[in-house]
Short mmCIF file of C-alpha atoms in Angstrom, two decimals:
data_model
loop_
_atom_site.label_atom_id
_atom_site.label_comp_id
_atom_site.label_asym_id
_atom_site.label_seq_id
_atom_site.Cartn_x
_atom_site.Cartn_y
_atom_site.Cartn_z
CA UNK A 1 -6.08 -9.49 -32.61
CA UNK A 2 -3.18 -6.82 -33.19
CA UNK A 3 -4.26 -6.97 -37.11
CA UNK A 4 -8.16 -6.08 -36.43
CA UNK A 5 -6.50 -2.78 -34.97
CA UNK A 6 -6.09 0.67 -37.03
CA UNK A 7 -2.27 1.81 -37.60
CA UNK A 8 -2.87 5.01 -35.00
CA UNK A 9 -4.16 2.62 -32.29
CA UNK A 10 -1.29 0.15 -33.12
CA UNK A 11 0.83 3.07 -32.74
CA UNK A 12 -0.62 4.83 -29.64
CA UNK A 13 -0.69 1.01 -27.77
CA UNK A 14 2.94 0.71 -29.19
CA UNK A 15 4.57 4.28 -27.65
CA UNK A 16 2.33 3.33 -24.39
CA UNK A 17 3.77 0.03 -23.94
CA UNK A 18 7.66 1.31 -24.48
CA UNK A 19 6.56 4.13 -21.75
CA UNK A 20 5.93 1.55 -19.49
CA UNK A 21 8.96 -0.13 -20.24
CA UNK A 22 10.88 2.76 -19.30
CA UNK A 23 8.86 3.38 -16.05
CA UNK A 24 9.55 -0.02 -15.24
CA UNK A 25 13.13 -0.10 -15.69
CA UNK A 26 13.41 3.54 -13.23
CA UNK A 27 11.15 1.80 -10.81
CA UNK A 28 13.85 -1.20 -10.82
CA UNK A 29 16.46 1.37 -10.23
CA UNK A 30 14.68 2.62 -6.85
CA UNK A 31 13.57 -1.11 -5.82
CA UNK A 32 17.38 -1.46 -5.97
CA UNK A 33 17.86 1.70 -3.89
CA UNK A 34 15.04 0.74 -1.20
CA UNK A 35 16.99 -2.42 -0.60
CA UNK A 36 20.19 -0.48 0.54
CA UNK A 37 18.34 1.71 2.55
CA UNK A 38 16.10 -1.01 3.93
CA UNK A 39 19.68 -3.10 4.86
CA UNK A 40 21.43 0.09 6.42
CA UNK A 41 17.80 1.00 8.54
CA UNK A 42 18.20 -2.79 9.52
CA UNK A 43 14.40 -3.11 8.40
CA UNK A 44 13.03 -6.77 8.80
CA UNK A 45 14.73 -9.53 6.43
CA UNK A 46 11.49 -10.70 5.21
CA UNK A 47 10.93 -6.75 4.08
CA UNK A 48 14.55 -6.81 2.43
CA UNK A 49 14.32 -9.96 0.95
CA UNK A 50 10.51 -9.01 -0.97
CA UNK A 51 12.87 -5.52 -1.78
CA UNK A 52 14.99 -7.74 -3.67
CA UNK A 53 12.91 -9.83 -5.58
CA UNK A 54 11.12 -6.65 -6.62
CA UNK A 55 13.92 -4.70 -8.31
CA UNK A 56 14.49 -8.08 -10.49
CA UNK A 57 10.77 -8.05 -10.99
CA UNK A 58 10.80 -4.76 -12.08
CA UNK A 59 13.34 -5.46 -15.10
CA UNK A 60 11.50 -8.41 -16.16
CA UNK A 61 8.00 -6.40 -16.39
CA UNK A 62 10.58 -3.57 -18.50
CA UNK A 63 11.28 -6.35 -21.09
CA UNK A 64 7.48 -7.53 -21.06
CA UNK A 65 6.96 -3.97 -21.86
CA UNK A 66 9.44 -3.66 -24.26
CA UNK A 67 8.37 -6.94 -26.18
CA UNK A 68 4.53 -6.05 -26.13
CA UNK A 69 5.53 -2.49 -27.79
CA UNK A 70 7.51 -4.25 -30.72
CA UNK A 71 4.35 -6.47 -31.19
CA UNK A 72 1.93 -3.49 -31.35
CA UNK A 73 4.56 -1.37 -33.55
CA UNK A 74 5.66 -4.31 -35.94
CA UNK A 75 9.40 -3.97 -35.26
CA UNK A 76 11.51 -4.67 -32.44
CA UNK A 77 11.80 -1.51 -29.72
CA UNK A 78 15.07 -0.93 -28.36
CA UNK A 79 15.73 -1.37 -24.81
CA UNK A 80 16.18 2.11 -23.72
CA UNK A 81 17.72 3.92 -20.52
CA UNK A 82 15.53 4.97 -17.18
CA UNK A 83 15.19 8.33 -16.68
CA UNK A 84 17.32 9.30 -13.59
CA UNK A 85 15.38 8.48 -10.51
CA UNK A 86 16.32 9.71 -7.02
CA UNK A 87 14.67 9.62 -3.84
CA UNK A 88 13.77 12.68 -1.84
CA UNK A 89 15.43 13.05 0.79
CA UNK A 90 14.26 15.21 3.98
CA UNK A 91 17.55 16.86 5.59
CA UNK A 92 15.60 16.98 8.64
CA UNK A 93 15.36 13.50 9.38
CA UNK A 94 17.70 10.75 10.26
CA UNK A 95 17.90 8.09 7.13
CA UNK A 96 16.09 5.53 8.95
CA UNK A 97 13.23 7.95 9.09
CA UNK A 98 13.43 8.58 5.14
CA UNK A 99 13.83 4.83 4.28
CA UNK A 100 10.51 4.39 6.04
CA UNK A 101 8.36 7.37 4.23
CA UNK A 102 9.96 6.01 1.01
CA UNK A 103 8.99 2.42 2.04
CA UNK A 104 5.18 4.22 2.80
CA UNK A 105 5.39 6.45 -0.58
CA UNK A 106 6.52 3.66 -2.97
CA UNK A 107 5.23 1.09 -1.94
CA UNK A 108 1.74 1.34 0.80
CA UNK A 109 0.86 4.06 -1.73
CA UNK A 110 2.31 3.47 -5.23
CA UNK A 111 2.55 -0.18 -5.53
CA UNK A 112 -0.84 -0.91 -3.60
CA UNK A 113 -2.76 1.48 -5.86
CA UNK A 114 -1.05 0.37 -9.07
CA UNK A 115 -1.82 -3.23 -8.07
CA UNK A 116 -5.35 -1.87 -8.19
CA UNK A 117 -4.74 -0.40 -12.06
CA UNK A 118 -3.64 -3.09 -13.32
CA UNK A 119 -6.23 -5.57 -12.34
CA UNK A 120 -8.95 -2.81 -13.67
CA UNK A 121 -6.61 -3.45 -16.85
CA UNK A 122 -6.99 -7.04 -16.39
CA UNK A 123 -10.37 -6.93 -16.74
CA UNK A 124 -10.19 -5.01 -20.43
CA UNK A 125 -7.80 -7.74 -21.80
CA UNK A 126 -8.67 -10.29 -24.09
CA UNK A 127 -5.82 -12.13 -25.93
CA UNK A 128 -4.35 -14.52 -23.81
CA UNK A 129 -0.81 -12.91 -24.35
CA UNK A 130 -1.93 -9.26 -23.31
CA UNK A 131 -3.86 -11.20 -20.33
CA UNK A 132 -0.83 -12.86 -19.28
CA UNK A 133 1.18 -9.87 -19.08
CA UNK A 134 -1.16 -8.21 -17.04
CA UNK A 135 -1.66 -11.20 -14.70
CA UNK A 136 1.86 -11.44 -14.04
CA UNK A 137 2.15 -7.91 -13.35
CA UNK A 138 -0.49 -7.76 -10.77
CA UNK A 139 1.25 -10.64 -9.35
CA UNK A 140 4.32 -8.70 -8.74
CA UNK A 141 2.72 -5.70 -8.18
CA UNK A 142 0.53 -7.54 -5.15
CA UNK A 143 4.09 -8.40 -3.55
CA UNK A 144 5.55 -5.40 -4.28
CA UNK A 145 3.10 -3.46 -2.21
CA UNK A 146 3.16 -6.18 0.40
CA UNK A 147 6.77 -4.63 1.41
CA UNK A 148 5.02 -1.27 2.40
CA UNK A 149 2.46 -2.89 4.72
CA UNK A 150 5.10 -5.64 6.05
CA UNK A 151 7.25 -3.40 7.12
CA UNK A 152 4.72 -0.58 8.51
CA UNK A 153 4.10 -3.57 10.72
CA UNK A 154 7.35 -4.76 11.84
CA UNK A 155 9.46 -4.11 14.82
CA UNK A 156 11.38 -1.85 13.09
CA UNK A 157 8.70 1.16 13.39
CA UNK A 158 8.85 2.63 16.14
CA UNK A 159 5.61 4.64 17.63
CA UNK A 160 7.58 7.65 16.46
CA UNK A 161 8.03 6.60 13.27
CA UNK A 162 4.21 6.08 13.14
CA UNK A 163 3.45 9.46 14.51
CA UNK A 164 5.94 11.02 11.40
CA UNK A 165 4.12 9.23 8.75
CA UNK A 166 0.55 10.08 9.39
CA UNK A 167 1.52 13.74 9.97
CA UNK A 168 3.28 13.17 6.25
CA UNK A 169 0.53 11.11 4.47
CA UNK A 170 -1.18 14.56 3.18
CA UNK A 171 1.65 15.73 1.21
CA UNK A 172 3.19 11.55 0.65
CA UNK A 173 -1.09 10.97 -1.20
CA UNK A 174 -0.39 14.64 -2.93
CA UNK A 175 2.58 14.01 -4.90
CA UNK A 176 1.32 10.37 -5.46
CA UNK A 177 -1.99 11.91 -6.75
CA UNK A 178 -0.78 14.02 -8.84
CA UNK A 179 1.14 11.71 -10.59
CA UNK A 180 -0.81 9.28 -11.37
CA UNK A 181 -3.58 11.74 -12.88
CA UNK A 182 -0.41 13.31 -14.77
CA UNK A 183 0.26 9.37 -16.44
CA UNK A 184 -3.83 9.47 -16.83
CA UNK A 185 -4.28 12.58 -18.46
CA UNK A 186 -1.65 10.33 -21.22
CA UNK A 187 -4.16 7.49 -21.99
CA UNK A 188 -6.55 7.76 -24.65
CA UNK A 189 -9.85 8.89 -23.56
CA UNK A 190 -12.06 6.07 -24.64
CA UNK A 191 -9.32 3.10 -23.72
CA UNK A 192 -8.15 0.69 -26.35
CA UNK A 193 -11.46 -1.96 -26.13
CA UNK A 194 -9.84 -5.69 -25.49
CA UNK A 195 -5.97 -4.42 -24.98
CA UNK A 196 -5.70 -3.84 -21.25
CA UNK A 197 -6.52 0.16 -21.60
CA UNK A 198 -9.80 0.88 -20.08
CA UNK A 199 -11.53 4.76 -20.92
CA UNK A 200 -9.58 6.93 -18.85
CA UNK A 201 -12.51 8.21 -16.27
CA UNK A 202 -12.71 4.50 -15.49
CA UNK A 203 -8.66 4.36 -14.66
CA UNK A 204 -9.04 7.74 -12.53
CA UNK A 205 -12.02 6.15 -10.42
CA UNK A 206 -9.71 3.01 -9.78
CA UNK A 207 -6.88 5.25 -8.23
CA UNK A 208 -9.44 7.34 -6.15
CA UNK A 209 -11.10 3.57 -4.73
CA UNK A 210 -7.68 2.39 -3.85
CA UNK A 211 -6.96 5.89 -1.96
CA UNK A 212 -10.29 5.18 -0.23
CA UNK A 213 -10.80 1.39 0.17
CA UNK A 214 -7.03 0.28 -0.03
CA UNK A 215 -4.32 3.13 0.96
CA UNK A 216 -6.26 4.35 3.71
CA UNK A 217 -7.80 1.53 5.70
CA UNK A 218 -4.32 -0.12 5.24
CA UNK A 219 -2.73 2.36 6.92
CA UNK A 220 -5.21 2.40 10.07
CA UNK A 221 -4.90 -1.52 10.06
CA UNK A 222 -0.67 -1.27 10.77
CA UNK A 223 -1.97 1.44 13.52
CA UNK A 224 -1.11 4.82 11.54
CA UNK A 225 -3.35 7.63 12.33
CA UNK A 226 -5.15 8.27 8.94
CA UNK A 227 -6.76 11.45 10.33
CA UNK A 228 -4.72 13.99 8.67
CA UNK A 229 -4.61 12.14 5.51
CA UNK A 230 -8.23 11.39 5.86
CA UNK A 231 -9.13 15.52 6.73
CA UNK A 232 -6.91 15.98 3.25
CA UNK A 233 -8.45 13.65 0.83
CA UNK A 234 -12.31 15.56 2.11
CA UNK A 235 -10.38 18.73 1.74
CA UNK A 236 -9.47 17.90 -1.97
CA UNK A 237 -12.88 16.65 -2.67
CA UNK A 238 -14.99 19.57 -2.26
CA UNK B 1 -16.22 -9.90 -10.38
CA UNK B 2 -17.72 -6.80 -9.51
CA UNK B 3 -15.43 -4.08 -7.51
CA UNK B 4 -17.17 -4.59 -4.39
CA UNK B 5 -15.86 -7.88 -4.38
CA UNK B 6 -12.51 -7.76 -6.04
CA UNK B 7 -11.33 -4.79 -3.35
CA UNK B 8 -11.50 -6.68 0.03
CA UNK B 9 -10.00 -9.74 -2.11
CA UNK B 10 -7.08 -7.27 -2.86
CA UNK B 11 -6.96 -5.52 0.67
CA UNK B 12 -6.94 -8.99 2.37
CA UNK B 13 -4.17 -10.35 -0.59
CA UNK B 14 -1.75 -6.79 0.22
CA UNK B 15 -2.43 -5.38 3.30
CA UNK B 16 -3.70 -8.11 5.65
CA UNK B 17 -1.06 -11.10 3.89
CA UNK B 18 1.83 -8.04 4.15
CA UNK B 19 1.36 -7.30 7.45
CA UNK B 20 1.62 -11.09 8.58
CA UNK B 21 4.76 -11.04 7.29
CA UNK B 22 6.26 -9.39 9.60
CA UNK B 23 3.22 -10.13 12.95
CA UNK B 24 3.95 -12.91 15.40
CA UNK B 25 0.10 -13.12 16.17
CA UNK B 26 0.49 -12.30 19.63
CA UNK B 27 2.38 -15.77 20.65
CA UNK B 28 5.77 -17.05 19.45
CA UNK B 29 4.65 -18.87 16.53
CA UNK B 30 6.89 -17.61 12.57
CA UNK B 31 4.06 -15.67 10.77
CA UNK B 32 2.60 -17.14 7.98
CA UNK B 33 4.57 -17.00 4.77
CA UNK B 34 2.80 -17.09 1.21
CA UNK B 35 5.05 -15.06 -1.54
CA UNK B 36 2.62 -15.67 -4.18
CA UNK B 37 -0.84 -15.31 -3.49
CA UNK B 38 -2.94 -12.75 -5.25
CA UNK B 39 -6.72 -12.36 -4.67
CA UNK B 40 -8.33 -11.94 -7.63
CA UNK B 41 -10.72 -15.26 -8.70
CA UNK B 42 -10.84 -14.14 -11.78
CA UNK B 43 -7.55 -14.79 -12.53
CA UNK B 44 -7.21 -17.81 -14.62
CA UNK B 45 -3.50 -18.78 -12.61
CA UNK B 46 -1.13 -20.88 -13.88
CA UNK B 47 -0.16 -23.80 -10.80
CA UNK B 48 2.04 -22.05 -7.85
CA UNK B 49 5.93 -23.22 -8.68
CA UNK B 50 6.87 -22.56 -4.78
CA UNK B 51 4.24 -20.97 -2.94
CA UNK B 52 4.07 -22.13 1.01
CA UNK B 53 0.23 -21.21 1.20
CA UNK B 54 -1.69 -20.82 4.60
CA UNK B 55 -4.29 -22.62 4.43
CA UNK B 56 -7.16 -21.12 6.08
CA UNK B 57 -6.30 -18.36 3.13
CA UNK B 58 -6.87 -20.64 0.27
CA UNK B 59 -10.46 -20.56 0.35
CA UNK B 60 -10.26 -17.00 -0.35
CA UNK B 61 -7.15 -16.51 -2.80
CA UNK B 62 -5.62 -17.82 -6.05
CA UNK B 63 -2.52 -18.48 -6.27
CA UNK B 64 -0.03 -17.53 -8.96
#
């Protein structure tokens, strides 16, 4: 299937794949993080222990990556360094507090809506190897975000806690937003037919429906007031 | 699938299945525990190597 393509789509697939691979191997570096600060904010063990198996995850989906880029480019891609990832920190709040609006930024947010991407991608695979990769990833990426919502509803958030993240969610679904359109506005316009890379209007309308049929109602079902976040996302849609 | 039906598959699979990880139910029972199920029936899955699986779910997950 990789021979019926032209050598600028091998390439572009190629240099998208080894992006990826990086990504992955930075978000592997802040699973690893999110596991200290879930152990030090005493967060539930089921929550640390799905923490754990993520950031191994993580490097596993970098070498997938990695592997499907040397197919595309016809020569093996080196494994090559994250870029330096740190977590924001708020000085304002105790660490417990940060741990959980990371916990609500990477994962009830990021994971849960890339969980959504990929399976769009899923659903423009055809080769059984580029389908496999994807159906692993959504997998992972399914129990990845599942560390967000279990913890959101464990012990360990308090009713204050709660309170702190819906007044946060605006700016939390802002710099998630704008992220993911930034990665978007990086795919080729029409997709890559058959190799997981659907036309990019199609990939923007799966982040918005995850916002509105995942991120949201998720967050109301653990008992966060979506209001604010809710009053935001009409804002930014007129 | 169409999206209509693949979303609640994937809010039930990652919020609902998330949040029982951590929810006693209201009585003292362990929540359910399934590390590996994933909603989407489209998925052509490969058997589950060590998935403990709820079963009331199964009629409306695959499991990888």
């Amino acid at each position: 299937m990789i021979d019926q393509l032209s050598a600028e789509q091998r390439a572009t697939l190629a240099a998208l794949w080894e992006a990826r691979a990086i990504s992955e191997r930075g978000v592997a570096t802040v699973m690893a993080t999110l596991v200290t600060q879930l152990t030090a904010a005493a967060a539930d063990a089921a929550v640390i222990a799905l923490a754990i198996r993520a950031a191994a995850d993580e490097l596993a989906h970098a070498e997938a990556c990695r592997r499907l880029a040397s197919a595309y480019l016809g020569a093996d891609v080196p494994t090559a360094l994250p870029r330096p990832v740190e977590l924001t920190r708020d000085p304002t709040l105790d660490d417990r507090q940060n741990t959980t609006l990371h916990v609500v930024n990477l994962c009830c947010i990021g994971e849960t809506i890339a969980a959504a991407f990929v399976e769009t991608c899923l659903q423009h695979c055809e080769a059984a190897v580029i389908r496999g990769v994807h159906r692993n990833h959504l997998a992972d990426e399914v129990v990845h975000a599942r560390i967000g919502w279990a913890h959101l509803a464990s012990t360990a958030v308090s009713d204050d806690d709660r309170g702190l993240i819906a007044a946060r969610l605006p700016n939390l679904l802002a710099v998630q937003l704008a992220a993911w359109e930034s990665q978007i506005a990086k795919l080729p316009v029409d997709g890559i037919a058959g190799h997981g890379y659907p036309p990019r209007a199609e990939v923007a309308a799966t982040v918005a429906a995850a916002v509105e049929t995942l991120v949201i109602p998720g967050l109301a079902y653990v008992g966060i007031d979506v209001g604010p976040a809710s009053a935001w996302l009409a804002q930014r849609a007129t | 699938m169409a999206p209509t039906e693949r979303i609640p598959r994937l809010f039930r699979a990652i919020v609902v299945l998330g949040a029982s990880l951590t929810t006693n139910c209201g009585d003292s029972a362990p929540p359910p525990v399934d590390a590996h199920v994933v909603a989407d029936a489209t998925i052509d899955a490969p058997a589950p190597k060590d998935a403990l699986v709820d079963a009331d779910l199964v009629d409306t997950v695959i499991i990888l």
